[in-house]
Short mmCIF file of C-alpha atoms in Angstrom, two decimals:
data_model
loop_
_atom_site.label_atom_id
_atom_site.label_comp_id
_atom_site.label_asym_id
_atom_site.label_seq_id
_atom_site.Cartn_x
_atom_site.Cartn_y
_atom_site.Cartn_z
CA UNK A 72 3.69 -8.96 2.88
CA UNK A 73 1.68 -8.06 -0.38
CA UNK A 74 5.24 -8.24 -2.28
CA UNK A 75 6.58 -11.66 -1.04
CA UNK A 76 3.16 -13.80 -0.87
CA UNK A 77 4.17 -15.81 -4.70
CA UNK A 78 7.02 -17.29 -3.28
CA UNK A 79 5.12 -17.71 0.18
CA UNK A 80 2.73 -19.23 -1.55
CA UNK A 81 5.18 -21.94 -3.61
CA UNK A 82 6.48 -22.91 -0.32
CA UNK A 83 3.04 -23.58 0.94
CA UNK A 84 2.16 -25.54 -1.93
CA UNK A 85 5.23 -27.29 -1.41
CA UNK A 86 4.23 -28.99 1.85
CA UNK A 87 7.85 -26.34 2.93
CA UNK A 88 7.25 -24.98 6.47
CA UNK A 89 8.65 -21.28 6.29
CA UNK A 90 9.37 -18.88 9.37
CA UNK A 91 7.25 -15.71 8.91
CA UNK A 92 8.80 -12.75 10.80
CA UNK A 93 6.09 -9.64 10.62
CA UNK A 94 6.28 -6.42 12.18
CA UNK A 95 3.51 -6.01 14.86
CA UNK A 96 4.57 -2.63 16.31
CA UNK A 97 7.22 0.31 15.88
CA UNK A 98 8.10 3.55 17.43
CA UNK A 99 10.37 6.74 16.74
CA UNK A 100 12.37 6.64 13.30
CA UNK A 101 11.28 2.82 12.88
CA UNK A 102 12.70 2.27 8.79
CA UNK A 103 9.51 -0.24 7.89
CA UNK A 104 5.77 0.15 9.64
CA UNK A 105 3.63 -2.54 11.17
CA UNK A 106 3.00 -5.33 8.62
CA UNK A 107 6.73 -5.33 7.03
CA UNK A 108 7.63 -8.92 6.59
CA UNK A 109 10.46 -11.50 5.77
CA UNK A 110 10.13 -14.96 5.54
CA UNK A 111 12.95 -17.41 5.64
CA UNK A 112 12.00 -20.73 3.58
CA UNK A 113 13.67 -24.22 2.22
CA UNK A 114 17.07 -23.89 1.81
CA UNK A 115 17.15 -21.06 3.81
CA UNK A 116 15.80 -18.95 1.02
CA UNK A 117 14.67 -15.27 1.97
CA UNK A 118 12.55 -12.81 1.11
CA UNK A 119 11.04 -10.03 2.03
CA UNK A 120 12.34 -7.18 5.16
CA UNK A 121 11.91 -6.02 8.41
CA UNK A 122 13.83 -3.13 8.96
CA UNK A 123 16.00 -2.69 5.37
CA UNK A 124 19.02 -4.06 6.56
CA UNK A 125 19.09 -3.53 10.58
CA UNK A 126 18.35 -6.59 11.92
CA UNK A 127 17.60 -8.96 9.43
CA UNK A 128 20.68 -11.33 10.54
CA UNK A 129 18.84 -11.73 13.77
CA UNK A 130 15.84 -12.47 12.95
CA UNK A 131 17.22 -15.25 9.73
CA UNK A 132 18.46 -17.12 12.84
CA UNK A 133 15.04 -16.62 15.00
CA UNK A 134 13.08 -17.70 11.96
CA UNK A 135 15.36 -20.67 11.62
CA UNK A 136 14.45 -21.89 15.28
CA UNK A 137 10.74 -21.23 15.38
CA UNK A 138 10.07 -23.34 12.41
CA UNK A 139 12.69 -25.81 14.28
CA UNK A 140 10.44 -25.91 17.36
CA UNK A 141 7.35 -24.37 15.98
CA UNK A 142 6.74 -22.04 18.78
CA UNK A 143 6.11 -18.34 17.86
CA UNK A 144 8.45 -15.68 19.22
CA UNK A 145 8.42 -11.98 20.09
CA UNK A 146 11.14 -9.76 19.85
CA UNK A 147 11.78 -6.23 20.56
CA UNK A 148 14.76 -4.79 18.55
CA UNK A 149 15.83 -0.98 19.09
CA UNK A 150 19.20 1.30 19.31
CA UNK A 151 21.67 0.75 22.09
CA UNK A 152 23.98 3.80 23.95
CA UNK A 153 25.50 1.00 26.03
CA UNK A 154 26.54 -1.96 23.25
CA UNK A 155 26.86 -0.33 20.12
CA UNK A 156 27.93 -3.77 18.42
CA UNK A 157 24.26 -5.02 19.92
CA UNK A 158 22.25 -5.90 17.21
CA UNK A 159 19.68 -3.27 17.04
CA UNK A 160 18.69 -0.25 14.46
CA UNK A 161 20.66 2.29 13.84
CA UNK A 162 18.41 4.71 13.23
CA UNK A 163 17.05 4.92 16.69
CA UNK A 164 13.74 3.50 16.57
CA UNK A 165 12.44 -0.01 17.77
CA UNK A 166 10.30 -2.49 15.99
CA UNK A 167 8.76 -5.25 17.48
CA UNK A 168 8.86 -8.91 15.38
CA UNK A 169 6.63 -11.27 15.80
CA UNK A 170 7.87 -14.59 14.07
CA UNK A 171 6.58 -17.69 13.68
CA UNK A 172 6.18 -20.95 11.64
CA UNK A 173 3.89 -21.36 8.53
CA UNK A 174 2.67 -24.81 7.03
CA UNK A 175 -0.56 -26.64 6.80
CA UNK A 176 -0.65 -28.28 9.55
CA UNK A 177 -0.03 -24.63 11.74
CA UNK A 178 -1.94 -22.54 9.67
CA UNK A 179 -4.70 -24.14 7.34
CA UNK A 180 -5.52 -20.95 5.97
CA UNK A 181 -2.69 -19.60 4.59
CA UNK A 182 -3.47 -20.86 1.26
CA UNK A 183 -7.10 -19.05 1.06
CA UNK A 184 -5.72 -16.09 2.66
CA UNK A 185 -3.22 -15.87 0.08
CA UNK A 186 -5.23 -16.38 -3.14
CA UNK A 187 -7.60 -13.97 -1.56
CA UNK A 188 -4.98 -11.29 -1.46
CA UNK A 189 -3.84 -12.02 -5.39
CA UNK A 190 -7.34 -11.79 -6.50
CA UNK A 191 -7.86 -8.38 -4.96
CA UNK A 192 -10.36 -9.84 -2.30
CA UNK A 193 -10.57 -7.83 0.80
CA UNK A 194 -9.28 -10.27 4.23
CA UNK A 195 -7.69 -9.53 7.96
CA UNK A 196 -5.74 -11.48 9.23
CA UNK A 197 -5.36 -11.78 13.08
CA UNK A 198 -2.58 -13.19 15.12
CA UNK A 199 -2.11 -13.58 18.66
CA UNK A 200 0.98 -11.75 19.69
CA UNK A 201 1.04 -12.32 23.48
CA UNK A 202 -0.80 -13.15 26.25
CA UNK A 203 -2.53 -16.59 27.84
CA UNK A 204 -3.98 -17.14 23.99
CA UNK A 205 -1.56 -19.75 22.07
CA UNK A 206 0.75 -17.16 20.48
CA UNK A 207 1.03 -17.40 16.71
CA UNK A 208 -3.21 -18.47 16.34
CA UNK A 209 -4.27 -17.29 13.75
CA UNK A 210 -7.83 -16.20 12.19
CA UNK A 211 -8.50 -15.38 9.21
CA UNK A 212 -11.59 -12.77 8.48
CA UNK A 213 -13.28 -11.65 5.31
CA UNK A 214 -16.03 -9.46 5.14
CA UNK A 215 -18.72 -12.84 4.96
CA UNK A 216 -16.60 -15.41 6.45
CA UNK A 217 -14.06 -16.27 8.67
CA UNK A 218 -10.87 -19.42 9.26
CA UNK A 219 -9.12 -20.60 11.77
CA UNK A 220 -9.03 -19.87 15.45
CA UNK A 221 -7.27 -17.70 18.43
CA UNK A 222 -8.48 -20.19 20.98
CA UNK A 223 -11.85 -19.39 22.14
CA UNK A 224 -15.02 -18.94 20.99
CA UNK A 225 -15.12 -15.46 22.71
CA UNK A 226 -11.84 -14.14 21.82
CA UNK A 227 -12.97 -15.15 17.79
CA UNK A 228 -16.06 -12.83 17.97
CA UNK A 229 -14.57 -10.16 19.18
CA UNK A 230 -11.84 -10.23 17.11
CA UNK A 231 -14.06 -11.13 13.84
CA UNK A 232 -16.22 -8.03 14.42
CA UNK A 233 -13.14 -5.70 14.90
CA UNK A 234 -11.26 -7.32 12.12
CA UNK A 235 -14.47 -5.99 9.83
CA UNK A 236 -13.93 -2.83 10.92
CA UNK A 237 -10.66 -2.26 10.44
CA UNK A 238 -11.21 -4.26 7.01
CA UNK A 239 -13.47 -1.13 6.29
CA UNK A 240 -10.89 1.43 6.54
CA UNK A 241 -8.03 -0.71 5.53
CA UNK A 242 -6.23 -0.64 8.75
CA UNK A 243 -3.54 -2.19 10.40
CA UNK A 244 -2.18 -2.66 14.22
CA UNK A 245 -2.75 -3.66 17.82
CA UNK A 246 -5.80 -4.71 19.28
CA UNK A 247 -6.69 -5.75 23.46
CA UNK A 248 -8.75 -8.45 24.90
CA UNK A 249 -9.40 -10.58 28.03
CA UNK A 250 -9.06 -14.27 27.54
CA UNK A 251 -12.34 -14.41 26.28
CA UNK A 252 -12.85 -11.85 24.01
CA UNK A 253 -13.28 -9.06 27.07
CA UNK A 254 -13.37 -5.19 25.33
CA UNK A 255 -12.16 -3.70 28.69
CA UNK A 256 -9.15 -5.93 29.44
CA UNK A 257 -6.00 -6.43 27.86
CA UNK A 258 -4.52 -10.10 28.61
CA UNK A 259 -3.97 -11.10 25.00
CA UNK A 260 -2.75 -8.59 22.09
CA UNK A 261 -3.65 -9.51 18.79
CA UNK A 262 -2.19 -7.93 15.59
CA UNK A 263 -4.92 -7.23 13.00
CA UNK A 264 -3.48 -6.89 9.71
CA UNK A 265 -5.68 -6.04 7.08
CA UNK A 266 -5.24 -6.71 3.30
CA UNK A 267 -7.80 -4.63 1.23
CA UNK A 268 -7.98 -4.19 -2.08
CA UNK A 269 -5.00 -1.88 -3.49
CA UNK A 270 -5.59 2.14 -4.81
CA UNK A 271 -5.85 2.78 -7.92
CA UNK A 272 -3.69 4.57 -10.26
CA UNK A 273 -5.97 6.54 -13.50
CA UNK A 274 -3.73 7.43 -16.12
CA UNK A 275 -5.50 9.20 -18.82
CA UNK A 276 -4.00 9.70 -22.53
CA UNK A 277 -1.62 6.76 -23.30
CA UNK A 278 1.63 8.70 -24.67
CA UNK A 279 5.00 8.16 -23.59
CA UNK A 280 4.79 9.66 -20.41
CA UNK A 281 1.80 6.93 -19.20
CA UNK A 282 3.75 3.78 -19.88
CA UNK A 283 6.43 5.36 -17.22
CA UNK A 284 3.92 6.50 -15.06
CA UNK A 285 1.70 3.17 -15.26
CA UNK A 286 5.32 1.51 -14.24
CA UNK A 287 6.34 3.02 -11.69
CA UNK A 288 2.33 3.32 -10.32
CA UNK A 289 2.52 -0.39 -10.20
CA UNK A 290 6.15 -0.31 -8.47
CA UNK A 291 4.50 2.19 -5.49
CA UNK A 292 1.50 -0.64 -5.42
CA UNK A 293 -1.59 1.07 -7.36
CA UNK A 294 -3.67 -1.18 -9.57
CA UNK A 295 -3.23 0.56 -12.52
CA UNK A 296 -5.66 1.70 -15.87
CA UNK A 297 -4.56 3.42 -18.58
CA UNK A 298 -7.10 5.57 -20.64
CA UNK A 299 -7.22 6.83 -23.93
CA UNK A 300 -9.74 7.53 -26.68
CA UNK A 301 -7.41 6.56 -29.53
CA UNK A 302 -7.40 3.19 -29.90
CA UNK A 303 -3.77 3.80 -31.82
CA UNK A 304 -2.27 4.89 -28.77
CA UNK A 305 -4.23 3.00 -25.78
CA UNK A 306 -2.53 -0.43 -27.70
CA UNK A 307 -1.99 -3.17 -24.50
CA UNK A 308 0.76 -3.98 -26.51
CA UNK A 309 2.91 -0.50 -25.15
CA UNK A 310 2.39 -1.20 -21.68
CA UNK A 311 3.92 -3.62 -19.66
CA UNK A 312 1.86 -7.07 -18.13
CA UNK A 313 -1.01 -6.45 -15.81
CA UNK A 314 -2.02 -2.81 -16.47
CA UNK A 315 -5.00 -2.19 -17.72
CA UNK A 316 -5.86 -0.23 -20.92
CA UNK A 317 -9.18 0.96 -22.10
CA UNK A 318 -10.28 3.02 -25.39
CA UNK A 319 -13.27 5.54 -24.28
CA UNK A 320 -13.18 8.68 -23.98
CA UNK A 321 -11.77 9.51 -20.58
CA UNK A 322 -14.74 11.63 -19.17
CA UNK A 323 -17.40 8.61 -19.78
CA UNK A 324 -14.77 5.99 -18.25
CA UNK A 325 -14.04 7.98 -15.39
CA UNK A 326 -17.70 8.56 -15.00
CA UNK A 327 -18.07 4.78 -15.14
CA UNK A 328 -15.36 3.81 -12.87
CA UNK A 329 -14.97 3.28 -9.06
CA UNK A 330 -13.55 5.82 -7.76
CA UNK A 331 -12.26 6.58 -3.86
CA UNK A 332 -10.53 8.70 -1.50
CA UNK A 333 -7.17 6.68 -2.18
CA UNK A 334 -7.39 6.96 -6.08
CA UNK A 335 -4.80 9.16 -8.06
CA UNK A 336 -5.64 10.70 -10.98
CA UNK A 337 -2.93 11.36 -13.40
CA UNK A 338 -4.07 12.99 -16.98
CA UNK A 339 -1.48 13.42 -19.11
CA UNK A 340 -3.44 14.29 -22.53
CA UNK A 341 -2.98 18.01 -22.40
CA UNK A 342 -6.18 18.74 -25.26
CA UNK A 343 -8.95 20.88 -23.90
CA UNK A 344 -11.42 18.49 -25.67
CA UNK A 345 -10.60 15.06 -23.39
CA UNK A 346 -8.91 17.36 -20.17
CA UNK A 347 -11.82 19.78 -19.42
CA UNK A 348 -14.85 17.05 -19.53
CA UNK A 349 -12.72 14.98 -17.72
CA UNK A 350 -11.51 17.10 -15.02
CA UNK A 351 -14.91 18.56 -14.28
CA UNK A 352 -16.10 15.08 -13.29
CA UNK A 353 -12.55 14.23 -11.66
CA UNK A 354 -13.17 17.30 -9.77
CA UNK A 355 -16.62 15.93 -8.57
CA UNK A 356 -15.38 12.62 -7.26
CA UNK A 357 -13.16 11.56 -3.87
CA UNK A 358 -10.15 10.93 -5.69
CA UNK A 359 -7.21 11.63 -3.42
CA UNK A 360 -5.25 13.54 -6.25
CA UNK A 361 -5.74 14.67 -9.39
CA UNK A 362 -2.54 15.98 -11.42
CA UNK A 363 -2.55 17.38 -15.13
CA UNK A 364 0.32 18.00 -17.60
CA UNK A 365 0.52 21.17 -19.41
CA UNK A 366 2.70 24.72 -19.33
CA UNK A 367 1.75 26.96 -17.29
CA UNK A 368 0.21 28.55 -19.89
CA UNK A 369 -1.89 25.48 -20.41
CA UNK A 370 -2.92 25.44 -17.06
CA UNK A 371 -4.24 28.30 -16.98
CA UNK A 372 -6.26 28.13 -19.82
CA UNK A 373 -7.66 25.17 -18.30
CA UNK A 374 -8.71 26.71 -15.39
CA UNK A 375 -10.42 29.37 -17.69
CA UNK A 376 -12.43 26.71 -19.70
CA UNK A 377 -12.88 25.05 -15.97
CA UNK A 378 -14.85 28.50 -14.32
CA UNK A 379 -16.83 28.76 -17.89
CA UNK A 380 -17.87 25.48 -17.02
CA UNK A 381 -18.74 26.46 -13.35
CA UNK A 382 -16.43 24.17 -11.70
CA UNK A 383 -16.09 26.46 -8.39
CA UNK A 384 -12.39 27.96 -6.82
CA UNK A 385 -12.50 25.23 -4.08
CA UNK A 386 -12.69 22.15 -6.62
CA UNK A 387 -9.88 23.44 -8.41
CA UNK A 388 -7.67 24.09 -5.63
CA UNK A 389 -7.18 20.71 -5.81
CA UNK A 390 -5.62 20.17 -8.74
CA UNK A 391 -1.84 19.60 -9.09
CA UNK A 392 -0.78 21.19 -12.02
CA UNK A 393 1.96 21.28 -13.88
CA UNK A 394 2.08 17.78 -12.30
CA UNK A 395 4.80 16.85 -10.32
CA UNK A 396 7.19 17.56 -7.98
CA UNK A 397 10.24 20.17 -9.56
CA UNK A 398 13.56 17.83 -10.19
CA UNK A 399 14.40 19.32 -13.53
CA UNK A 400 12.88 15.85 -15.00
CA UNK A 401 12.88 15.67 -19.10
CA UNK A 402 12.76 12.08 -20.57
CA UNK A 403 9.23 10.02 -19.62
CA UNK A 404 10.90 8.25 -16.53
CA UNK A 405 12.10 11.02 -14.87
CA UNK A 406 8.62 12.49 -14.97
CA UNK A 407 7.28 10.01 -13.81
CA UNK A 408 9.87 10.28 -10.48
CA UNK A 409 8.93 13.62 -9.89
CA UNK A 410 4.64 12.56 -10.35
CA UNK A 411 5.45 9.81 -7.81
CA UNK A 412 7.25 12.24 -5.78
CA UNK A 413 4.27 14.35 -5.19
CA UNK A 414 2.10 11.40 -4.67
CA UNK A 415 4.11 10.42 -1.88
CA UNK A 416 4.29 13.75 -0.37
CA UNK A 417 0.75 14.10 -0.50
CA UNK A 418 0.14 10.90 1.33
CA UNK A 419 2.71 11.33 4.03
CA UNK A 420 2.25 14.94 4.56
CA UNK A 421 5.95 15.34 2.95
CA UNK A 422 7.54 19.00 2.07
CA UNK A 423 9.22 17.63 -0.93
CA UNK A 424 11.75 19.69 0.53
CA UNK A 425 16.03 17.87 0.69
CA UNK A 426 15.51 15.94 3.93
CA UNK A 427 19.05 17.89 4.92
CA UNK A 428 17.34 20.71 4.56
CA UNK A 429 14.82 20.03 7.40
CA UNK A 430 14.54 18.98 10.86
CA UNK A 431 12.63 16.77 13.03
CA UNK A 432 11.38 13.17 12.25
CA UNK A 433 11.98 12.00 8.90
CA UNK A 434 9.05 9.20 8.89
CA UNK A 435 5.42 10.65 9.35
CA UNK A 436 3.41 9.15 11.90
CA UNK A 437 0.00 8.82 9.97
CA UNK A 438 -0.42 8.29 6.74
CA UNK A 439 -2.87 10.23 4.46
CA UNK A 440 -5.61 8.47 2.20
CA UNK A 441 -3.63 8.49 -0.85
#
């Protein structure tokens, strides 16, 4: 949703009812999680995806008629034995599509959610999904106020208060209520989606290598800073539009800086005089992953200077060094792959391992907080 909201947005500015087709719930080897979403605007413009490919065609056509009628629609797509020319996923899974249609007059907060979400501002938004509630309400929550309504007083409070919560840990999925906001029934399902604030991405020493890894930090969805204490190299003008570059040393920025346990932590300067000060408070924080570039022989000088400094065996297990997945990367891009490649293991629980060289499910379940 994140990806597709500026041309969302233009419609809604437009006065252009769109169909919004999100993803509400999925099961087995489901190709996109709850919250994937395609819209289908003016002149049957399209963005966005539901399943990569799948079931797309379907769901064009559904979008077409709910913004035609302007009733909401649910609808279960999955693999079929029986009719293999059924539309469905081939992959085996099932995803569940809630679509419907998007204007001012059916959702006056669309707009604020929106802007919210490009200014970084932390917002849920909650949509009825089935049940006696008017399916496709929609309220909107933020962490001090809250827009629009699911149709009762009861069922908003509920909601709002659960909204916050999952707001808190940046969650997304299913949630059960009676009519009237009930905890212990489950007549109306409501889809919580919540847009926090995105990760960041640190990228200490501004050489070749960060501009790739800055890129491609952006592509995964980190907001991204660059740091460097030469202002020669930490030049905005070597990096691409909306990252971030700073000239301090990295140890005092870092020290400075927010910091949780979904930040990555990329420092590429490989000099004992910006890595060690900086990794021995990198070490100290929640980040989720901290990587450093160096030989081997690097690395372990590093951890030498590291126990000098006291910095104990259990901080600097956590360290990922030589950064990087192995891919036989040379030039700046491919390094950055094989950084992002770790990254993604580390959050998913991955192997890193040829997927034909494994067994089982290829998507994780649960993500981890990276």
């Amino acid at each position: 949703m994140r990806e597709i909201l500026p041309a969302l947005s233009r419609w809604y500015a437009s006065g252009s009812p769109f169909g919004l087709a999100t993803v509400v719930a999925v099961s087995r080897s489901a190709p996109r999680g709850p919250g994937a979403a395609m819209a289908v605007g003016p002149g049957d413009q399209v963005v966005g995806s539901v399943s990569g490919g799948c079931v797309e065609g379907a769901v064009f056509e559904l979008a077409k008629e709910v913004v035609e009628t302007g009733r909401a629609q649910l609808q279960t797509f999955g693999y079929s034995d029986e009719d293999a020319f059924a539309v469905g996923l081939t992959c085996g899974g099932e995803i569940t599509v809630l679509v419907r249609s998007v204007s001012a007059v059916a959702d006056g907060s669309f707009g604020v959610v929106a802007a919210s979400v490009a200014e970084h501002r932390p917002v849920v938004v909650a949509t009825v999904i089935d049940g006696p509630a008017p399916r496709g309400a929609v309220l909107a929550v933020w962490p001090d106020a809250v827009s629009g309504s699911l149709g009762s007083a009861g069922l908003d409070a509920a909601v709002t208060a659960d909204a916050r919560g999952e707001l808190a840990q940046g969650a997304t999925g299913r949630r059960h209520y009676g009519p009237h906001g009930e905890r212990r029934e489950d007549d109306v399902t409501v889809f919580l989606q919540s847009f926090a604030p995105p990760p960041r991405m640190l990228v200490f020493g501004a050489i070749d290598f960060a501009a790739a890894v800055a890129r491609i930090g952006v592509f995964l969805g980190y907001r991204v800073t660059v740091c460097d204490a030469r202002p020669v190299f930490a030049d905005p003008r070597r990096f691409p539009d909306g990252i971030e570059v700073v000239v301090d040393w990295p140890h005092r920025y870092l020290r400075g800086t927010e910091v949780d346990d979904k930040t990555v932590i990329c420092v590429l300067t490989h000099d004992p005089k910006f890595d060690v000060p900086l990794l021995e408070v990198a070490l100290g924080s929640p980040a989720a992953y901290i990587g450093v570039m160096g030989s081997r022989r690097t690395h372990e000088d590093r951890l030498a200077r590291l126990r000098a400094n006291g910095v104990d065996a259990a901080e600097l297990e956590r360290l990922r060094s030589p950064i990087g997945l192995d891919l036989g990367a040379r030039t700046p891009e491919e390094v950055a792959i094989s950084i992002a490649a770790e990254i993604v293991a580390l959050r998913w629980g991955g192997s890193g391992s040829p997927l034909a060289q494994t067994a089982g499910a290829i998507h994780r379940a649960r993500p981890k907080p990276v």
